[in-house]
mmCIF file of C-alpha atoms in Angstrom:
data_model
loop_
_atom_site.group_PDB
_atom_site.id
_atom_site.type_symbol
_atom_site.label_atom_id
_atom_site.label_comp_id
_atom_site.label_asym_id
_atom_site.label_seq_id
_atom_site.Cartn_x
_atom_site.Cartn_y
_atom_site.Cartn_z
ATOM 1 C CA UNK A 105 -36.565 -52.706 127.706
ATOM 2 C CA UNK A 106 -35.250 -49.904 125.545
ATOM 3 C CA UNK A 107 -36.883 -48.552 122.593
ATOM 4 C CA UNK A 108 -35.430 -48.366 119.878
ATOM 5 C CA UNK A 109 -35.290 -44.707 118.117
ATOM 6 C CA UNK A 110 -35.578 -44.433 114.420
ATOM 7 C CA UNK A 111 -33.284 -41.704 112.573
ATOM 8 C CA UNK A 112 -36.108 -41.594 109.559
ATOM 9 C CA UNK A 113 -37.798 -38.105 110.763
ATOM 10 C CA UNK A 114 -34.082 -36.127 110.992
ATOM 11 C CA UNK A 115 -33.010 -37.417 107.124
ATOM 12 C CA UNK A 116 -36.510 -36.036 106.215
ATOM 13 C CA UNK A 117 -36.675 -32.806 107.721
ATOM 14 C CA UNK A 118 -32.761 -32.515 106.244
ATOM 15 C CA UNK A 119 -34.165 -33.294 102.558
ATOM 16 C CA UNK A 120 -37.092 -31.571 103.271
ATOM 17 C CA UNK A 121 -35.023 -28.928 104.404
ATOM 18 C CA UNK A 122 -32.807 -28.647 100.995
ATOM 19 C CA UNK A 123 -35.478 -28.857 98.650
ATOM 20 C CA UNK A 124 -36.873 -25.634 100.201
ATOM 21 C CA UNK A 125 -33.951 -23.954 98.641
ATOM 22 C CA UNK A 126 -32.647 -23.054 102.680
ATOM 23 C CA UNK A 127 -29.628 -24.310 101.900
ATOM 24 C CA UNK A 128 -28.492 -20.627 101.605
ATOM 25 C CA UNK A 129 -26.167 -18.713 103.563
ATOM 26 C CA UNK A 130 -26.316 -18.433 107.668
ATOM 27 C CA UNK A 131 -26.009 -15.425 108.526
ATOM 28 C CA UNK A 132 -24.018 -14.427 111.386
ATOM 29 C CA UNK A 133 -23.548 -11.476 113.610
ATOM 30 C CA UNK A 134 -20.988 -9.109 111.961
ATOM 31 C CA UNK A 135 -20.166 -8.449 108.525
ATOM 32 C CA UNK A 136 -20.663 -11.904 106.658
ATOM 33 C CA UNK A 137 -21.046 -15.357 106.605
ATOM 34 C CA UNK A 138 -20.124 -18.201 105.654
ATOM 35 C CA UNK A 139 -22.486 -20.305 103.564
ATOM 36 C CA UNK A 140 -22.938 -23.622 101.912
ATOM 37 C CA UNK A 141 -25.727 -27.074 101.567
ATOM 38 C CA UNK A 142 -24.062 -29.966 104.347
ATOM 39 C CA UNK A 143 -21.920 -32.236 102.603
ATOM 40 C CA UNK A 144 -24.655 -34.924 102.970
ATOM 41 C CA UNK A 145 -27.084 -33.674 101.393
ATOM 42 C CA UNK A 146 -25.165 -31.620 98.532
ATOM 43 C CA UNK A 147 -25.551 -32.790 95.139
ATOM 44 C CA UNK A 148 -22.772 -34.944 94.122
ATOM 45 C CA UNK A 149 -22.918 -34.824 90.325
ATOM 46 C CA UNK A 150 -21.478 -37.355 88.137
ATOM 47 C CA UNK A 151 -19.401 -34.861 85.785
ATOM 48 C CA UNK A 152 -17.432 -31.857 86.351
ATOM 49 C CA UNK A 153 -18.458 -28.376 86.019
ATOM 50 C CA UNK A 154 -19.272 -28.562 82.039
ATOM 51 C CA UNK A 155 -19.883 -32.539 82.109
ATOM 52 C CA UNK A 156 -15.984 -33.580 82.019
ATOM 53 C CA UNK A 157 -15.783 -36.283 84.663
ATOM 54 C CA UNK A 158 -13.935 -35.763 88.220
ATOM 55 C CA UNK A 159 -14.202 -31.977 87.886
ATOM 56 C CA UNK A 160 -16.575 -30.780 90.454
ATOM 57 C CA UNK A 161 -16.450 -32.084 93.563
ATOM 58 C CA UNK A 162 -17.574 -31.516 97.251
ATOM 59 C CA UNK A 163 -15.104 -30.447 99.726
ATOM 60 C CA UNK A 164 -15.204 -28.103 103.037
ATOM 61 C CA UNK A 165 -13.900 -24.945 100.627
ATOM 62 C CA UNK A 166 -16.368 -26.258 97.811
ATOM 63 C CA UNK A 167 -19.889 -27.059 97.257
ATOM 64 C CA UNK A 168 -21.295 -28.453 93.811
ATOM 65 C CA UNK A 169 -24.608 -27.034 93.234
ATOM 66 C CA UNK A 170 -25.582 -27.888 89.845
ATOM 67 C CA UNK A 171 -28.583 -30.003 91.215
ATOM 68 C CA UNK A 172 -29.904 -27.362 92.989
ATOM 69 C CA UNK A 173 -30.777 -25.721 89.879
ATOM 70 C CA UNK A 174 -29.958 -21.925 90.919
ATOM 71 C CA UNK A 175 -30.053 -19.286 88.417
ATOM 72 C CA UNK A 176 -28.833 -15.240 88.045
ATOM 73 C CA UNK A 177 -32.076 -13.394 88.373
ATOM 74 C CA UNK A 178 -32.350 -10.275 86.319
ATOM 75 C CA UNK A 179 -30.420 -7.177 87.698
ATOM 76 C CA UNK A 180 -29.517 -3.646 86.466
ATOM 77 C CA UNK A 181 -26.716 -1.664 88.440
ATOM 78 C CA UNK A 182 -23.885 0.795 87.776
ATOM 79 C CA UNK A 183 -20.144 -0.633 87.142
ATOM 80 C CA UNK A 184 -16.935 1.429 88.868
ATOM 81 C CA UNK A 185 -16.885 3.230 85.363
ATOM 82 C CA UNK A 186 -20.460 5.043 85.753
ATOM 83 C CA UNK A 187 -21.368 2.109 83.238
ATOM 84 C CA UNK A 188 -24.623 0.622 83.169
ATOM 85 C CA UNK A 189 -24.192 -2.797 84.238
ATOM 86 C CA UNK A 190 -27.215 -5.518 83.320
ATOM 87 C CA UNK A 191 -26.798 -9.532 84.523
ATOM 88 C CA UNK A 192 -28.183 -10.507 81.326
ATOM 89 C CA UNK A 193 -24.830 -8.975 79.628
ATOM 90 C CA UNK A 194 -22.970 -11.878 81.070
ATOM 91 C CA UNK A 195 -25.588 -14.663 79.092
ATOM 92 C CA UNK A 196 -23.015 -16.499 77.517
ATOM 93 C CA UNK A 197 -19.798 -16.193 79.375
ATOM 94 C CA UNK A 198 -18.230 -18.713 82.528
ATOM 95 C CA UNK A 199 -18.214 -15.480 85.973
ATOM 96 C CA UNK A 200 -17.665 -15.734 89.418
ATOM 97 C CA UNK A 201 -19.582 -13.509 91.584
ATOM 98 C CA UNK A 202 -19.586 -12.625 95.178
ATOM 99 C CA UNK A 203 -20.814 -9.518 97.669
ATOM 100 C CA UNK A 204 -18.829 -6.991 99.259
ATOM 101 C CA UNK A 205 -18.527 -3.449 100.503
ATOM 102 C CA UNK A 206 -16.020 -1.126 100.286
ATOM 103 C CA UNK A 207 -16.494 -0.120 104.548
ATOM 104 C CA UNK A 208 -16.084 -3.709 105.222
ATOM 105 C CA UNK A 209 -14.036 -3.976 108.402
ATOM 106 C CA UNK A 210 -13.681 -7.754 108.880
ATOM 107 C CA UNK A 211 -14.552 -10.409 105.391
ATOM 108 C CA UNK A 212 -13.690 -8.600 102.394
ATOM 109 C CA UNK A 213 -10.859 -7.311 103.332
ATOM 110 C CA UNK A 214 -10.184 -11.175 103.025
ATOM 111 C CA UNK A 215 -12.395 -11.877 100.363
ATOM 112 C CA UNK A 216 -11.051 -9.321 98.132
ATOM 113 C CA UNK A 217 -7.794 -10.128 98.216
ATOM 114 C CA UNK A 218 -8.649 -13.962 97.438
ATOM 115 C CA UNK A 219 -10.725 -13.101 94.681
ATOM 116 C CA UNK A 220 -7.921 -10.662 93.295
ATOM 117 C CA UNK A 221 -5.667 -14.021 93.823
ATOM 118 C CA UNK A 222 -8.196 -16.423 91.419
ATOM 119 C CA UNK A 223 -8.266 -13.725 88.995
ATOM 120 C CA UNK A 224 -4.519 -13.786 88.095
ATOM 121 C CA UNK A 225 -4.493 -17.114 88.157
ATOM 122 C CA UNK A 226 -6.900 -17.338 85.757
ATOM 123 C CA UNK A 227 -5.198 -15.354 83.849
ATOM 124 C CA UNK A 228 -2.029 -17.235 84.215
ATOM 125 C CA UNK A 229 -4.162 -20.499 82.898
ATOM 126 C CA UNK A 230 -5.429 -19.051 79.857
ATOM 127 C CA UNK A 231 -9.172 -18.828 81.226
ATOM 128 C CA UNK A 232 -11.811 -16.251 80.328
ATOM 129 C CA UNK A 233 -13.906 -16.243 83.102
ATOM 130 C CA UNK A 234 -15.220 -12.895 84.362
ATOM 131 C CA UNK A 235 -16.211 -11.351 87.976
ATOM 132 C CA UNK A 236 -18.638 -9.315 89.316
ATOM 133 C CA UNK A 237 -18.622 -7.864 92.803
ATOM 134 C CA UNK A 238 -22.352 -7.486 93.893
ATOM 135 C CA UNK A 239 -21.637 -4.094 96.378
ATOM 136 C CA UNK A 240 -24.929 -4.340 98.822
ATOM 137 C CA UNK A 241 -23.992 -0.721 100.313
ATOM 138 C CA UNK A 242 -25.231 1.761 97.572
ATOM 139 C CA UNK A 243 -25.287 4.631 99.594
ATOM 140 C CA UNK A 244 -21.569 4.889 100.386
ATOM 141 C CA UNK A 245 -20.299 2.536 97.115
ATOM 142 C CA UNK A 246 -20.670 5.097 94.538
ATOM 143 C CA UNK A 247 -18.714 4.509 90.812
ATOM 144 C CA UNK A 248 -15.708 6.159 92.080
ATOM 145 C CA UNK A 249 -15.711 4.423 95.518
ATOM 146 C CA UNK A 250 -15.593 1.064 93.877
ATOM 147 C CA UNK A 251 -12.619 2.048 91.363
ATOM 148 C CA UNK A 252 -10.653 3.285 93.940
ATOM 149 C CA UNK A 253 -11.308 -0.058 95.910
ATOM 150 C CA UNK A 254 -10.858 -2.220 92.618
ATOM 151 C CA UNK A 255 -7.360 -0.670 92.268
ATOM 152 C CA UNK A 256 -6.268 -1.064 95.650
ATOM 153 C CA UNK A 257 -6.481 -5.104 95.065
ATOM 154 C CA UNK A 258 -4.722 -4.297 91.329
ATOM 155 C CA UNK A 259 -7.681 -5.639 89.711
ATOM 156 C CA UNK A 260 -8.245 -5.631 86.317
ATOM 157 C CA UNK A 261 -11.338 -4.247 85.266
ATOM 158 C CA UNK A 262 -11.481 -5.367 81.429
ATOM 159 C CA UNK A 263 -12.688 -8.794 83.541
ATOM 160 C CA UNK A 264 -14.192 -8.012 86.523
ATOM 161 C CA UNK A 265 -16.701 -5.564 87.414
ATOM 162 C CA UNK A 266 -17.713 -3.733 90.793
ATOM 163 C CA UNK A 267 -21.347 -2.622 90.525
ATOM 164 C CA UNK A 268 -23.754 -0.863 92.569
ATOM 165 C CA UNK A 269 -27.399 -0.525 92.753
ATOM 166 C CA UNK A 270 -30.265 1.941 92.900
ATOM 167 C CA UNK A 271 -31.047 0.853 96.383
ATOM 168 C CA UNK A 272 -29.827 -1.759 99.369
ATOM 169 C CA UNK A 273 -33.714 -3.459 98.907
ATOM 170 C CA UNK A 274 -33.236 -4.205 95.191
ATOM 171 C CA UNK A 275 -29.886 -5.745 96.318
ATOM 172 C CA UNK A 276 -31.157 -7.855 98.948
ATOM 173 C CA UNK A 277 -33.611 -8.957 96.620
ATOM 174 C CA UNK A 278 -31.082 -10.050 94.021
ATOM 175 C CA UNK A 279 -29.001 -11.835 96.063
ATOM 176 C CA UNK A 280 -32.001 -14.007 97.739
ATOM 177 C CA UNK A 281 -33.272 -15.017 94.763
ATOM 178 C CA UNK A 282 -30.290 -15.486 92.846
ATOM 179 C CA UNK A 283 -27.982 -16.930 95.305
ATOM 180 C CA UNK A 284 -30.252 -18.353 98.536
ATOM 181 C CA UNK A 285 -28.968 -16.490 101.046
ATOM 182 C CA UNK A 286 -29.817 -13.778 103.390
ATOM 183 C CA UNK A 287 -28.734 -10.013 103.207
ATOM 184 C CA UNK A 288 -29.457 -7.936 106.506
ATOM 185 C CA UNK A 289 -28.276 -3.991 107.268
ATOM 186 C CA UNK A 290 -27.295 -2.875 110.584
ATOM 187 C CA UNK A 291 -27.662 0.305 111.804
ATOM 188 C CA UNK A 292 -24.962 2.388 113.098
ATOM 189 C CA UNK A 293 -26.775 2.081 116.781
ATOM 190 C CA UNK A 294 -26.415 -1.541 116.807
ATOM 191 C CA UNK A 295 -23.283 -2.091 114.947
ATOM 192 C CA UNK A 296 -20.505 0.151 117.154
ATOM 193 C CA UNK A 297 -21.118 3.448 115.313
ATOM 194 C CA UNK A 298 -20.785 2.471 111.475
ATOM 195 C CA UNK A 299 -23.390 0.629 108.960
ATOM 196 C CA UNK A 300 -22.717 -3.285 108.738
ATOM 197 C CA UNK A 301 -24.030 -5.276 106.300
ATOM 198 C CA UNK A 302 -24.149 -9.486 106.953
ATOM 199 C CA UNK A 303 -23.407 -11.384 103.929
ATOM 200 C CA UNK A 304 -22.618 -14.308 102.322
ATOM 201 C CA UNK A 305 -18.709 -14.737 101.860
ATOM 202 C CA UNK A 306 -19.019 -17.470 99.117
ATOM 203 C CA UNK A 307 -17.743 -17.108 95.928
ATOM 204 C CA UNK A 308 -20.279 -17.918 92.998
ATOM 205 C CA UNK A 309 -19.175 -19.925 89.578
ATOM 206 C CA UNK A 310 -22.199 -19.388 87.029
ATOM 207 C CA UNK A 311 -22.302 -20.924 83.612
ATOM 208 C CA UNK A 312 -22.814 -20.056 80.342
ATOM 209 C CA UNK A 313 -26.553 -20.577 80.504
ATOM 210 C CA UNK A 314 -26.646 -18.173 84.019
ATOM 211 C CA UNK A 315 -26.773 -20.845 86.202
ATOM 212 C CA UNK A 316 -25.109 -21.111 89.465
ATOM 213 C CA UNK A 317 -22.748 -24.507 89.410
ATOM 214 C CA UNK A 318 -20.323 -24.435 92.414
ATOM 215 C CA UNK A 319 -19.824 -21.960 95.256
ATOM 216 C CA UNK A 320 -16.399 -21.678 97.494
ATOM 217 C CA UNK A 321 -15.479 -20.661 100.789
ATOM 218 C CA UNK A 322 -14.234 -17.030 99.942
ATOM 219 C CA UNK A 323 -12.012 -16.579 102.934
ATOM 220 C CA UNK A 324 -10.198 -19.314 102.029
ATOM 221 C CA UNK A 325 -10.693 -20.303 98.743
ATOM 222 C CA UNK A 326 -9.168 -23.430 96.896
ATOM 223 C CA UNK A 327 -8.216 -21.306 93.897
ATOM 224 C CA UNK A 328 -6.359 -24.268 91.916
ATOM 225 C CA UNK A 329 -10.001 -25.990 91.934
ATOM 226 C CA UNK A 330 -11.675 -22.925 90.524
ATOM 227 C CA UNK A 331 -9.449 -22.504 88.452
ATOM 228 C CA UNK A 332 -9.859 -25.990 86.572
ATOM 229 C CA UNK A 333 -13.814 -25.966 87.542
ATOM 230 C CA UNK A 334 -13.888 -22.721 85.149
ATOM 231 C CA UNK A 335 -11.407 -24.440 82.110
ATOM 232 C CA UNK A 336 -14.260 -27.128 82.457
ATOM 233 C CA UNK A 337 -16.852 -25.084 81.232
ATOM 234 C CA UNK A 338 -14.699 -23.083 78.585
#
């Protein structure tokens, strides 16, 4: 006679499993990865993005996160102006956020682009929401690096920022805690001659209040959803 096999000990170890907070990013060989909680075990929410009903909602580009209770952890840098740039300047205002590097050879060169592509559509709605581009190479991402890299995609830097740190360890640090995921460095023996950096290609949405609400699939963002996630919290 068969025995039956009860399911019970995989749901736990997934719920177990998401209320450690390693629902972050996998990282994957390369530069980046894709990242996100499964779809069964995201938080659904009842409201949208600032309570308005039908708003947020999972799909394969999106993930609500608002149950997860994520926040931006504290964070000085430098902004493609020689600025200094401080997380707690954006208390208060509705930002995406995601990582790059200007060497990138393979995700932001999509990522980039995508997020240059939300931006004037924001613009075109009327919304107010900033960006920030978390660089996680601060030895080759200089001030002047990152403004010649924000102008390539036409961005416009009275709304989004490109900032750099005192070091790739306070980086990595900032991203883990602030957005769950992993940030790892390659060497240029391992990685075919040049420094690679594996990181999470998601874009961020972060309230008002500095928490982290939604993330998207930044290499192929649904920018008409962002776009009326963000005029939710306005």
């Amino acid at each position: 006679m068969k025995r039956s096999i009860s399911k019970r000990p995989r749901v736990r170890r997934a719920a177990l499993w998401w209320a450690a907070g390693s629902v972050a990013a996998t990282v994957l060989a390369g530069c980046g990865a894709t990242a996100g909680p499964d779809s069964g075990t995201a938080a659904q929410g009842q409201g949208g993005a600032g309570g308005q009903s039908g708003v947020i909602q999972n799909t394969p580009q999106a993930q609500d996160l608002r149950q997860a209770n994520w926040h931006i952890q504290p964070y000085q840098a430098t902004d493609q102006d020689g600025k200094p740039f401080n997380t707690d300047q954006m208390k208060g205002k509705i930002w995406l956020a995601d990582v790059i590097y200007t060497n990138c050879p393979t995700m932001c060169p999509v990522m980039t682009p995508n997020m240059a592509q939300v931006q004037k559509k924001l613009k075109a709605a009327g919304a107010s929401a900033e960006i920030v581009s978390f660089s996680c190479d601060p030895d080759t991402d200089k001030p002047e690096v990152l403004k010649k890299y924000a102008e390539r995609y036409n961005a416009d830097l009275k709304m989004w920022h490109f900032v750099t740190s005192p070091g790739f360890d306070v980086t990595k640090d900032f991203v883990f805690k602030s957005f769950h995921t992993s940030l790892t460095k390659n060497p240029p023996e391992v990685s075919g001659g040049i420094t690679m950096y594996n990181h999470t290609t998601q874009f961020f949405l972060i309230n008002r209040n500095g928490q982290i609400v939604k993330m998207y699939d930044g290499m192929k963002p649904p920018i008409d959803q962002i776009v009326q996630d963000v005029k939710a919290l306005e």
